[in-house]
Amino acid sequence: MADTYLILSIFVPLLGSILCLLFPKKVRDFWALIVVLLSFIFLLFLISPVMKEEIIGINLISQNGGFFSLSFLADGISLIFALVFSFIGVIALIYSLTYMKSYDNQREYYFMIPLIIASLIGVAFSENLILLYIFWEIAALATWRLVGFHREENIVRIADKTFLMTFLGSSFMLLGFILLYNQTGTLSITQLKGIEISNLKGILFLIFLGIIAKSACLPIHTWLAEAHPVAPSPMSAILSGVEVEVGLFAFLRLFGYTFNWSGSWILWLAVISSLIGAGAALREKDIKRIIAYSTVSQVGYILLGFALLSKIGFLAGLLYFITHAVAKAGLFLGAGAVEQQYKERDINKLGGLIKTMPLTGIGFLFCSLSIIGIPPFGGFYAKLMIVLATVKEGHFFIAALAVFAAILTMLYLFRLFNGIFLGQGTLGRASSKRWSMVGCVLFLGIISLVIGIFVSQVLELPNIAVANIFK
């Protein structure tokens, strides 16, 4: 039965998204939410067998020669990512029911969101690398359409840049997969696990280029700060909350689980990316650009944990992936609520909104505190574990830079919160018709706190995932 739930978690939102093009508005919007919610429920049914250390696999179509197969694998790693992808998708769609009311072209929007979520879950569960690439590109195409949702000339240009930069990276990744097949005769993740990699390092570098392009890591990071201000805020929550992190999944699946290969240069790339993202966020005035550069910075932090190739590093990276996805989605949804209410994103022109949007402010603050790493929020334990893991592996200077990046994170997020919610504002009272939007922001803020309070329980599934890596 578990393999059925696995398949349904992908194909219910994938096929259900098509019906969003056919249904009338009154049905369509809720249908999009229902299919993603069903996907999340199916994934919940996989927790029990995975916690028992079962590996759930299913092969629907196989091609002779091992180049392509429609095969899926559910273990601790893939289930963690899939659960987070679908959870953020559900929250974004609930938020969208109010946020999107005033916009045109909603039919395409509600078609694309379930399609993106299905594709990301497909990436997580793909056992074949070509299948992973297909889902990867479906998500990229849907993202291109939604970044350019408003269809203005400048917005379309930014959407094109977003697609071209990530497609360039994924083209290198595809080339790496083809060369890998020529060397090994298979693209099955299960068959590749533990293979000798001494002659594959050039191929792995090509694959890594695709990963950092998708994850908006240095030096292929500039597209993210341009994409966020023009995309609908629920799309921003998905883009920074989960989609850029699908690249981190690929790194963990391939470089951690399959090949167990990294290098000190990846550690340096991760921490420098974290520093540059934080520094750029400090200079910005646009709410969405600040949060976008924060994503560049925090993705560097997660990559640092994974690239250590240690048990505590993997565990810390997984915990921070969960924490960051929840909190970053909350920040973008909070930014969307402010922008839609006051038609303003410049923090120098806002202020005092804690009086007019108190619940949004509380949710936004909780999400910020989690990303900063203030106890007892989830981000505190994750960041502490990443720094300790870095020290344990003997990378003392890198650990010091990671701490400095955390200090910069505190500075720009406090500056952001102060600019929006504190001070003497001159803006009017907020509308009372956006309770679903406010509720989503507050809910994600509370979840950020709950993750920290119940961190040992949250770590149960990541512990299973990490143990499976070292089998």
Coordinates of C-alpha atoms in Angstrom, one line a residue:
M1 CA 0.0 0.0 0.0
A2 CA 2.9 2.3 0.7
D3 CA 4.0 2.3 -2.9
T4 CA 0.5 3.4 -3.9
Y5 CA 0.6 6.4 -1.6
L6 CA 4.0 7.3 -3.1
I7 CA 2.6 7.3 -6.6
L8 CA -0.6 9.1 -5.6
S9 CA 1.4 11.9 -3.9
I10 CA 3.0 12.7 -7.2
F11 CA 0.3 12.0 -9.8
V12 CA -2.8 13.4 -7.9
P13 CA -1.5 17.0 -8.0
L14 CA 0.2 16.4 -11.4
L15 CA -2.9 15.2 -13.2
G16 CA -5.2 17.3 -10.9
S17 CA -3.5 20.5 -12.1
I18 CA -4.7 19.8 -15.6
L19 CA -8.3 20.0 -14.4
C20 CA -7.7 23.5 -13.1
L21 CA -7.6 24.5 -16.7
L22 CA -11.1 23.1 -17.3
F23 CA -13.0 23.9 -14.1
P24 CA -14.9 27.1 -13.5
K25 CA -13.4 29.6 -11.0
K26 CA -15.6 28.6 -8.0
V27 CA -14.4 25.0 -8.3
R28 CA -10.9 25.6 -9.7
D29 CA -9.3 27.5 -6.8
F30 CA -10.4 25.0 -4.2
W31 CA -9.6 22.1 -6.4
A32 CA -6.0 23.2 -6.7
L33 CA -5.8 23.3 -2.9
I34 CA -7.5 19.9 -2.5
V35 CA -5.1 18.0 -4.8
V36 CA -2.0 19.4 -3.1
L37 CA -3.6 18.7 0.3
L38 CA -4.3 15.2 -0.7
S39 CA -0.7 14.8 -1.8
F40 CA 0.4 15.9 1.7
I41 CA -2.0 13.4 3.3
F42 CA -0.7 10.6 1.2
L43 CA 2.8 11.5 2.2
L44 CA 1.8 11.4 5.9
F45 CA 0.9 7.7 5.4
L46 CA 4.5 7.0 4.3
I47 CA 6.0 8.3 7.6
S48 CA 5.3 5.0 9.5
P49 CA 7.0 2.6 7.1
V50 CA 9.9 4.9 6.6
M51 CA 10.3 5.3 10.4
K52 CA 10.6 1.5 10.5
E53 CA 13.5 1.9 8.1
E54 CA 11.6 0.5 5.1
I55 CA 12.8 1.6 1.7
I56 CA 9.8 2.0 -0.5
G57 CA 10.5 1.5 -4.2
I58 CA 8.4 1.1 -7.3
N59 CA 9.3 0.7 -11.0
L60 CA 6.5 1.4 -13.4
I61 CA 8.5 1.5 -16.7
S62 CA 12.0 0.3 -17.4
Q63 CA 14.2 0.8 -20.5
N64 CA 16.8 -1.8 -21.4
G65 CA 20.2 -0.5 -20.7
G66 CA 19.4 1.5 -17.6
F67 CA 19.3 5.0 -19.1
F68 CA 15.7 5.7 -18.2
S69 CA 13.1 4.2 -15.9
L70 CA 9.9 5.5 -14.4
S71 CA 11.1 4.4 -11.0
F72 CA 10.6 5.9 -7.6
L73 CA 12.3 5.6 -4.2
A74 CA 11.0 6.8 -0.8
D75 CA 13.3 6.8 2.1
G76 CA 14.0 9.3 4.9
I77 CA 15.7 11.9 2.8
S78 CA 13.1 12.0 0.0
L79 CA 10.2 11.9 2.4
I80 CA 11.4 14.9 4.5
F81 CA 11.8 17.0 1.4
A82 CA 8.5 15.9 -0.2
L83 CA 6.6 16.6 3.1
V84 CA 8.0 20.1 3.3
F85 CA 7.3 20.8 -0.4
S86 CA 3.7 19.8 -0.1
F87 CA 3.1 21.5 3.2
I88 CA 4.4 24.8 1.9
G89 CA 2.3 24.3 -1.2
V90 CA -0.9 23.8 0.9
I91 CA -0.2 27.0 2.9
A92 CA 0.6 29.0 -0.2
L93 CA -2.7 27.9 -1.9
I94 CA -4.7 28.8 1.2
Y95 CA -3.1 32.2 1.2
S96 CA -3.8 32.5 -2.6
L97 CA -7.5 32.2 -2.2
T98 CA -7.6 35.7 -0.8
Y99 CA -4.4 37.1 -2.3
M100 CA -5.1 36.3 -5.9
K101 CA -8.7 37.5 -6.1
S102 CA -7.9 40.8 -7.7
Y103 CA -5.5 39.4 -10.4
D104 CA -6.2 38.3 -13.9
N105 CA -5.0 35.0 -15.4
Q106 CA -5.9 33.0 -12.3
R107 CA -6.6 29.9 -14.4
E108 CA -2.9 29.6 -15.3
Y109 CA -1.8 30.4 -11.8
Y110 CA -3.9 27.6 -10.2
F111 CA -2.7 25.2 -12.9
M112 CA 0.9 26.0 -12.3
I113 CA 1.1 25.8 -8.5
P114 CA 0.0 22.2 -8.2
L115 CA 2.2 21.4 -11.2
I116 CA 5.2 22.8 -9.4
I117 CA 4.5 21.0 -6.2
A118 CA 4.0 17.7 -8.0
S119 CA 7.2 18.2 -9.9
L120 CA 9.2 18.9 -6.7
I121 CA 7.8 15.8 -5.1
G122 CA 8.7 13.9 -8.2
V123 CA 12.3 15.1 -8.0
A124 CA 12.4 14.0 -4.4
F125 CA 11.2 10.5 -5.1
S126 CA 12.9 9.9 -8.5
E127 CA 15.2 6.8 -8.4
N128 CA 16.4 7.4 -12.0
L129 CA 18.5 10.6 -12.8
I130 CA 16.8 11.3 -16.1
L131 CA 13.4 11.1 -14.4
L132 CA 14.8 13.5 -11.8
Y133 CA 15.9 15.8 -14.6
I134 CA 12.4 15.7 -16.3
F135 CA 10.6 16.7 -13.1
W136 CA 13.4 19.3 -12.4
E137 CA 12.7 21.0 -15.7
I138 CA 8.9 20.9 -15.4
A139 CA 9.2 22.8 -12.2
A140 CA 11.6 25.3 -13.9
L141 CA 9.1 25.9 -16.8
A142 CA 6.2 26.5 -14.4
T143 CA 8.4 28.8 -12.4
W144 CA 9.2 30.8 -15.5
R145 CA 5.5 31.3 -16.2
L146 CA 4.7 32.4 -12.7
V147 CA 7.7 34.7 -12.2
G148 CA 6.4 36.4 -15.4
F149 CA 2.8 36.2 -14.2
H150 CA 2.0 39.9 -14.6
R151 CA 3.3 39.9 -18.2
E152 CA 4.7 43.4 -18.3
E153 CA 7.8 43.7 -20.5
N154 CA 10.3 44.1 -17.7
I155 CA 8.7 41.3 -15.7
V156 CA 8.9 39.0 -18.7
R157 CA 12.6 39.9 -19.2
I158 CA 13.2 38.9 -15.5
A159 CA 11.3 35.7 -15.9
D160 CA 13.3 34.9 -19.0
K161 CA 16.6 35.5 -17.1
T162 CA 15.4 33.3 -14.3
F163 CA 14.7 30.5 -16.7
L164 CA 17.8 30.9 -18.8
M165 CA 20.2 31.0 -15.8
T166 CA 18.7 27.9 -14.2
F167 CA 18.4 26.1 -17.5
L168 CA 22.0 26.7 -18.3
G169 CA 22.9 25.1 -15.0
S170 CA 20.6 22.2 -15.5
S171 CA 22.0 21.7 -19.0
F172 CA 25.4 21.1 -17.4
M173 CA 23.7 18.7 -15.0
L174 CA 22.1 16.8 -17.9
L175 CA 25.5 16.5 -19.6
G176 CA 26.9 15.2 -16.4
F177 CA 24.2 12.5 -16.2
I178 CA 24.8 11.5 -19.8
L179 CA 28.6 11.2 -19.2
L180 CA 27.9 9.4 -16.0
Y181 CA 25.8 6.8 -17.9
N182 CA 28.6 6.4 -20.4
Q183 CA 31.0 5.7 -17.6
T184 CA 28.8 3.4 -15.4
G185 CA 26.1 2.0 -17.6
T186 CA 23.3 3.1 -15.3
L187 CA 21.5 6.1 -14.0
S188 CA 19.8 4.3 -11.1
I189 CA 20.5 6.0 -7.8
T190 CA 20.3 2.6 -6.0
Q191 CA 22.9 1.0 -8.4
L192 CA 25.2 4.1 -8.3
K193 CA 25.4 4.2 -4.5
G194 CA 28.9 3.5 -3.3
I195 CA 30.4 3.3 -6.8
E196 CA 34.1 4.2 -7.2
I197 CA 34.3 8.0 -8.1
S198 CA 38.0 8.6 -8.6
N199 CA 37.4 8.9 -12.4
L200 CA 34.1 10.8 -12.1
K201 CA 35.0 14.0 -10.4
G202 CA 34.8 16.1 -13.6
I203 CA 31.3 14.7 -14.2
L204 CA 30.3 15.4 -10.6
F205 CA 31.4 19.0 -11.1
L206 CA 29.1 19.4 -14.0
I207 CA 26.2 18.1 -11.9
F208 CA 27.2 20.5 -9.1
L209 CA 26.8 23.4 -11.5
G210 CA 23.2 22.5 -12.0
I211 CA 22.6 22.3 -8.3
I212 CA 24.1 25.7 -7.4
A213 CA 22.1 27.3 -10.3
K214 CA 18.8 26.0 -9.0
S215 CA 19.8 26.8 -5.4
A216 CA 20.8 30.4 -6.2
C217 CA 24.2 29.8 -4.7
L218 CA 27.3 31.9 -5.5
P219 CA 28.1 32.7 -8.3
I220 CA 24.8 31.8 -10.0
H221 CA 22.6 33.7 -7.6
T222 CA 21.6 37.0 -9.1
W223 CA 18.4 35.9 -10.7
L224 CA 16.7 35.2 -7.4
A225 CA 16.7 38.8 -6.1
E226 CA 15.2 40.0 -9.4
A227 CA 12.6 37.3 -9.6
H228 CA 11.0 37.8 -6.2
P229 CA 9.8 41.4 -6.4
V230 CA 7.9 40.7 -9.6
A231 CA 6.4 37.3 -8.7
P232 CA 3.1 36.9 -6.8
S233 CA 4.0 36.5 -3.1
P234 CA 2.6 32.9 -2.7
M235 CA 4.9 32.0 -5.6
S236 CA 7.8 33.7 -3.8
A237 CA 7.0 31.6 -0.7
I238 CA 7.3 28.4 -2.9
L239 CA 10.3 29.7 -4.8
S240 CA 12.5 30.6 -1.8
G241 CA 10.7 28.3 0.7
V242 CA 11.1 25.1 -1.2
E243 CA 12.1 25.3 -4.9
V244 CA 15.6 26.7 -4.6
E245 CA 16.1 24.0 -1.9
V246 CA 15.4 21.2 -4.4
G247 CA 18.9 21.8 -5.5
L248 CA 20.0 21.1 -1.9
F249 CA 18.0 17.9 -2.1
A250 CA 19.9 16.9 -5.2
F251 CA 23.2 17.6 -3.5
L252 CA 22.3 15.5 -0.5
R253 CA 20.9 12.7 -2.6
L254 CA 23.8 12.6 -5.0
F255 CA 26.9 13.9 -3.2
G256 CA 25.9 12.7 0.2
Y257 CA 23.8 9.5 -0.2
T258 CA 25.0 8.2 -3.6
F259 CA 28.7 9.2 -4.1
N260 CA 29.7 10.5 -0.6
W261 CA 31.9 13.1 -2.3
S262 CA 32.5 16.8 -1.4
G263 CA 35.5 19.0 -1.0
S264 CA 36.8 21.9 1.1
W265 CA 36.2 24.3 -1.9
I266 CA 32.4 23.5 -1.6
L267 CA 32.6 24.4 2.1
W268 CA 34.2 27.7 1.2
L269 CA 31.7 28.3 -1.6
A270 CA 28.8 27.7 0.9
V271 CA 30.1 30.1 3.6
I272 CA 31.1 32.8 1.2
S273 CA 27.7 32.6 -0.5
S274 CA 26.1 32.9 3.0
L275 CA 28.2 36.0 3.7
I276 CA 27.6 37.7 0.4
G277 CA 23.9 37.1 0.6
A278 CA 23.7 38.5 4.0
G279 CA 25.8 41.6 3.0
A280 CA 23.6 42.2 0.0
A281 CA 20.5 42.0 2.2
L282 CA 21.9 44.7 4.5
R283 CA 22.1 47.1 1.6
E284 CA 18.6 46.6 0.2
K285 CA 15.5 48.6 0.9
D286 CA 12.9 46.5 -1.0
I287 CA 11.3 44.0 1.4
K288 CA 11.3 41.2 -1.2
R289 CA 14.8 41.8 -2.3
I290 CA 16.0 41.7 1.3
I291 CA 14.2 38.3 1.9
A292 CA 15.5 37.0 -1.5
Y293 CA 19.1 37.7 -0.5
S294 CA 18.4 36.2 2.8
T295 CA 17.6 33.0 0.9
V296 CA 21.0 33.1 -0.9
S297 CA 22.6 33.4 2.6
Q298 CA 20.6 30.7 4.3
V299 CA 20.9 28.2 1.5
G300 CA 24.7 28.6 1.9
Y301 CA 24.3 27.6 5.5
I302 CA 22.3 24.5 4.6
L303 CA 24.9 23.6 1.9
L304 CA 27.7 24.0 4.5
G305 CA 26.0 21.4 6.7
F306 CA 25.5 18.9 3.9
A307 CA 29.0 19.4 2.4
L308 CA 30.7 18.4 5.6
L309 CA 29.5 14.8 4.8
S310 CA 29.3 14.0 8.6
K311 CA 26.3 12.7 10.5
I312 CA 25.8 15.8 12.5
G313 CA 26.3 18.0 9.4
F314 CA 23.6 16.1 7.5
L315 CA 21.3 16.1 10.5
A316 CA 21.8 19.9 11.0
G317 CA 21.3 20.6 7.3
L318 CA 18.0 18.7 7.3
L319 CA 16.8 20.4 10.4
Y320 CA 17.7 23.8 8.9
F321 CA 16.1 22.9 5.6
I322 CA 12.8 22.3 7.5
T323 CA 13.1 25.4 9.6
H324 CA 14.2 27.7 6.8
A325 CA 11.4 26.5 4.4
V326 CA 8.7 27.3 7.0
A327 CA 10.1 30.6 8.2
K328 CA 11.1 31.9 4.8
A329 CA 7.6 31.1 3.4
G330 CA 6.2 33.0 6.4
L331 CA 8.4 36.1 5.6
F332 CA 7.3 36.2 2.0
L333 CA 3.7 35.8 2.8
G334 CA 4.0 38.5 5.4
A335 CA 5.7 40.7 2.8
G336 CA 2.8 40.0 0.4
A337 CA 0.2 41.0 2.9
V338 CA 2.0 44.3 3.6
E339 CA 2.5 45.0 -0.1
Q340 CA -1.1 44.2 -1.1
Q341 CA -2.5 46.3 1.7
Y342 CA -0.3 49.4 1.3
K343 CA 1.1 49.1 -2.2
E344 CA 4.6 49.6 -0.9
R345 CA 7.8 47.5 -0.4
D346 CA 10.3 50.2 0.6
I347 CA 11.1 49.8 4.3
N348 CA 12.0 53.5 4.5
K349 CA 8.4 54.4 3.5
L350 CA 6.7 51.9 5.9
G351 CA 6.8 51.7 9.7
G352 CA 4.4 51.4 12.6
L353 CA 2.5 48.5 11.1
I354 CA 2.5 46.5 14.3
K355 CA -0.4 48.8 15.3
T356 CA -2.4 48.1 12.1
M357 CA -1.3 44.5 11.3
P358 CA -0.4 43.1 14.8
L359 CA -0.9 39.4 14.0
T360 CA 1.0 39.6 10.7
G361 CA 3.8 41.4 12.7
I362 CA 3.9 38.6 15.3
G363 CA 4.1 35.9 12.7
F364 CA 6.7 37.8 10.8
L365 CA 8.8 38.3 14.0
F366 CA 8.6 34.7 14.9
C367 CA 9.8 33.6 11.4
S368 CA 12.6 36.2 11.6
L369 CA 13.7 35.0 15.0
S370 CA 13.9 31.4 13.7
I371 CA 16.1 32.4 10.7
I372 CA 18.3 34.5 13.0
G373 CA 18.7 31.5 15.3
I374 CA 17.3 32.8 18.5
P375 CA 16.3 30.1 21.1
P376 CA 14.0 28.4 21.5
F377 CA 13.1 28.7 17.7
G378 CA 14.1 25.8 15.4
G379 CA 16.7 27.9 13.6
F380 CA 18.8 28.2 16.8
Y381 CA 19.4 24.4 17.1
A382 CA 20.0 24.0 13.4
K383 CA 22.6 26.8 13.1
L384 CA 24.3 25.7 16.3
M385 CA 24.6 22.2 15.1
I386 CA 26.0 23.3 11.7
V387 CA 28.7 25.5 13.5
L388 CA 29.6 22.6 15.9
A389 CA 29.8 20.1 13.0
T390 CA 32.1 22.5 11.1
V391 CA 34.3 22.8 14.2
K392 CA 34.3 19.1 14.8
E393 CA 35.6 18.5 11.2
G394 CA 38.5 21.0 11.9
H395 CA 37.3 23.9 9.8
F396 CA 37.6 26.5 12.5
F397 CA 37.9 29.6 10.2
I398 CA 34.9 28.5 8.1
A399 CA 33.0 28.1 11.4
A400 CA 33.9 31.6 12.5
L401 CA 32.7 33.0 9.1
A402 CA 29.5 31.1 9.6
V403 CA 29.0 32.7 13.0
F404 CA 29.7 36.1 11.4
A405 CA 27.1 35.4 8.7
A406 CA 24.6 34.6 11.5
I407 CA 25.4 38.0 13.0
L408 CA 24.7 39.7 9.7
T409 CA 21.5 37.8 9.4
M410 CA 20.4 39.2 12.8
L411 CA 21.2 42.8 11.7
Y412 CA 19.3 42.7 8.4
L413 CA 16.3 40.9 9.7
F414 CA 16.0 43.2 12.7
R415 CA 16.4 46.1 10.3
L416 CA 13.7 44.6 8.1
F417 CA 11.2 44.1 11.0
N418 CA 11.9 47.5 12.4
G419 CA 11.4 49.2 9.0
I420 CA 8.0 47.6 8.5
F421 CA 6.4 47.2 11.9
L422 CA 8.1 49.5 14.4
G423 CA 8.4 53.3 14.6
Q424 CA 5.9 56.0 13.9
G425 CA 3.9 55.0 10.9
T426 CA 1.6 57.2 8.9
L427 CA -0.2 54.6 7.0
G428 CA -3.9 53.8 7.5
R429 CA -5.6 50.8 9.1
A430 CA -5.3 47.4 7.4
S431 CA -8.3 45.7 5.8
S432 CA -10.1 43.1 7.9
K433 CA -10.9 41.0 4.8
R434 CA -7.5 39.2 4.6
W435 CA -7.8 36.9 7.6
S436 CA -6.7 33.8 5.6
M437 CA -3.5 35.6 4.6
V438 CA -2.8 36.8 8.1
G439 CA -3.6 33.4 9.5
C440 CA -1.1 31.7 7.2
V441 CA 1.7 34.1 8.3
L442 CA 0.9 33.7 12.0
F443 CA 0.6 29.9 11.6
L444 CA 4.0 29.6 10.0
G445 CA 5.5 31.8 12.7
I446 CA 4.0 29.5 15.4
I447 CA 5.3 26.4 13.6
S448 CA 8.8 28.0 13.6
L449 CA 8.5 28.1 17.4
V450 CA 7.0 24.6 17.7
I451 CA 9.9 23.1 15.7
G452 CA 12.3 24.5 18.3
I453 CA 10.2 23.4 21.3
F454 CA 9.8 19.9 20.0
V455 CA 13.1 19.6 18.2
S456 CA 13.9 16.1 19.4
Q457 CA 10.6 14.9 17.9
V458 CA 11.2 16.8 14.7
L459 CA 14.7 15.2 14.4
E460 CA 13.3 11.6 14.5
L461 CA 12.8 11.3 10.7
P462 CA 16.0 13.1 9.9
N463 CA 17.8 10.7 12.2
I464 CA 16.4 7.8 10.2
A465 CA 17.4 9.5 6.9
V466 CA 21.0 10.1 8.1
A467 CA 21.4 6.6 9.4
N468 CA 20.4 5.3 5.9
I469 CA 23.1 7.4 4.3
F470 CA 25.8 5.6 6.3
K471 CA 24.5 2.1 5.8

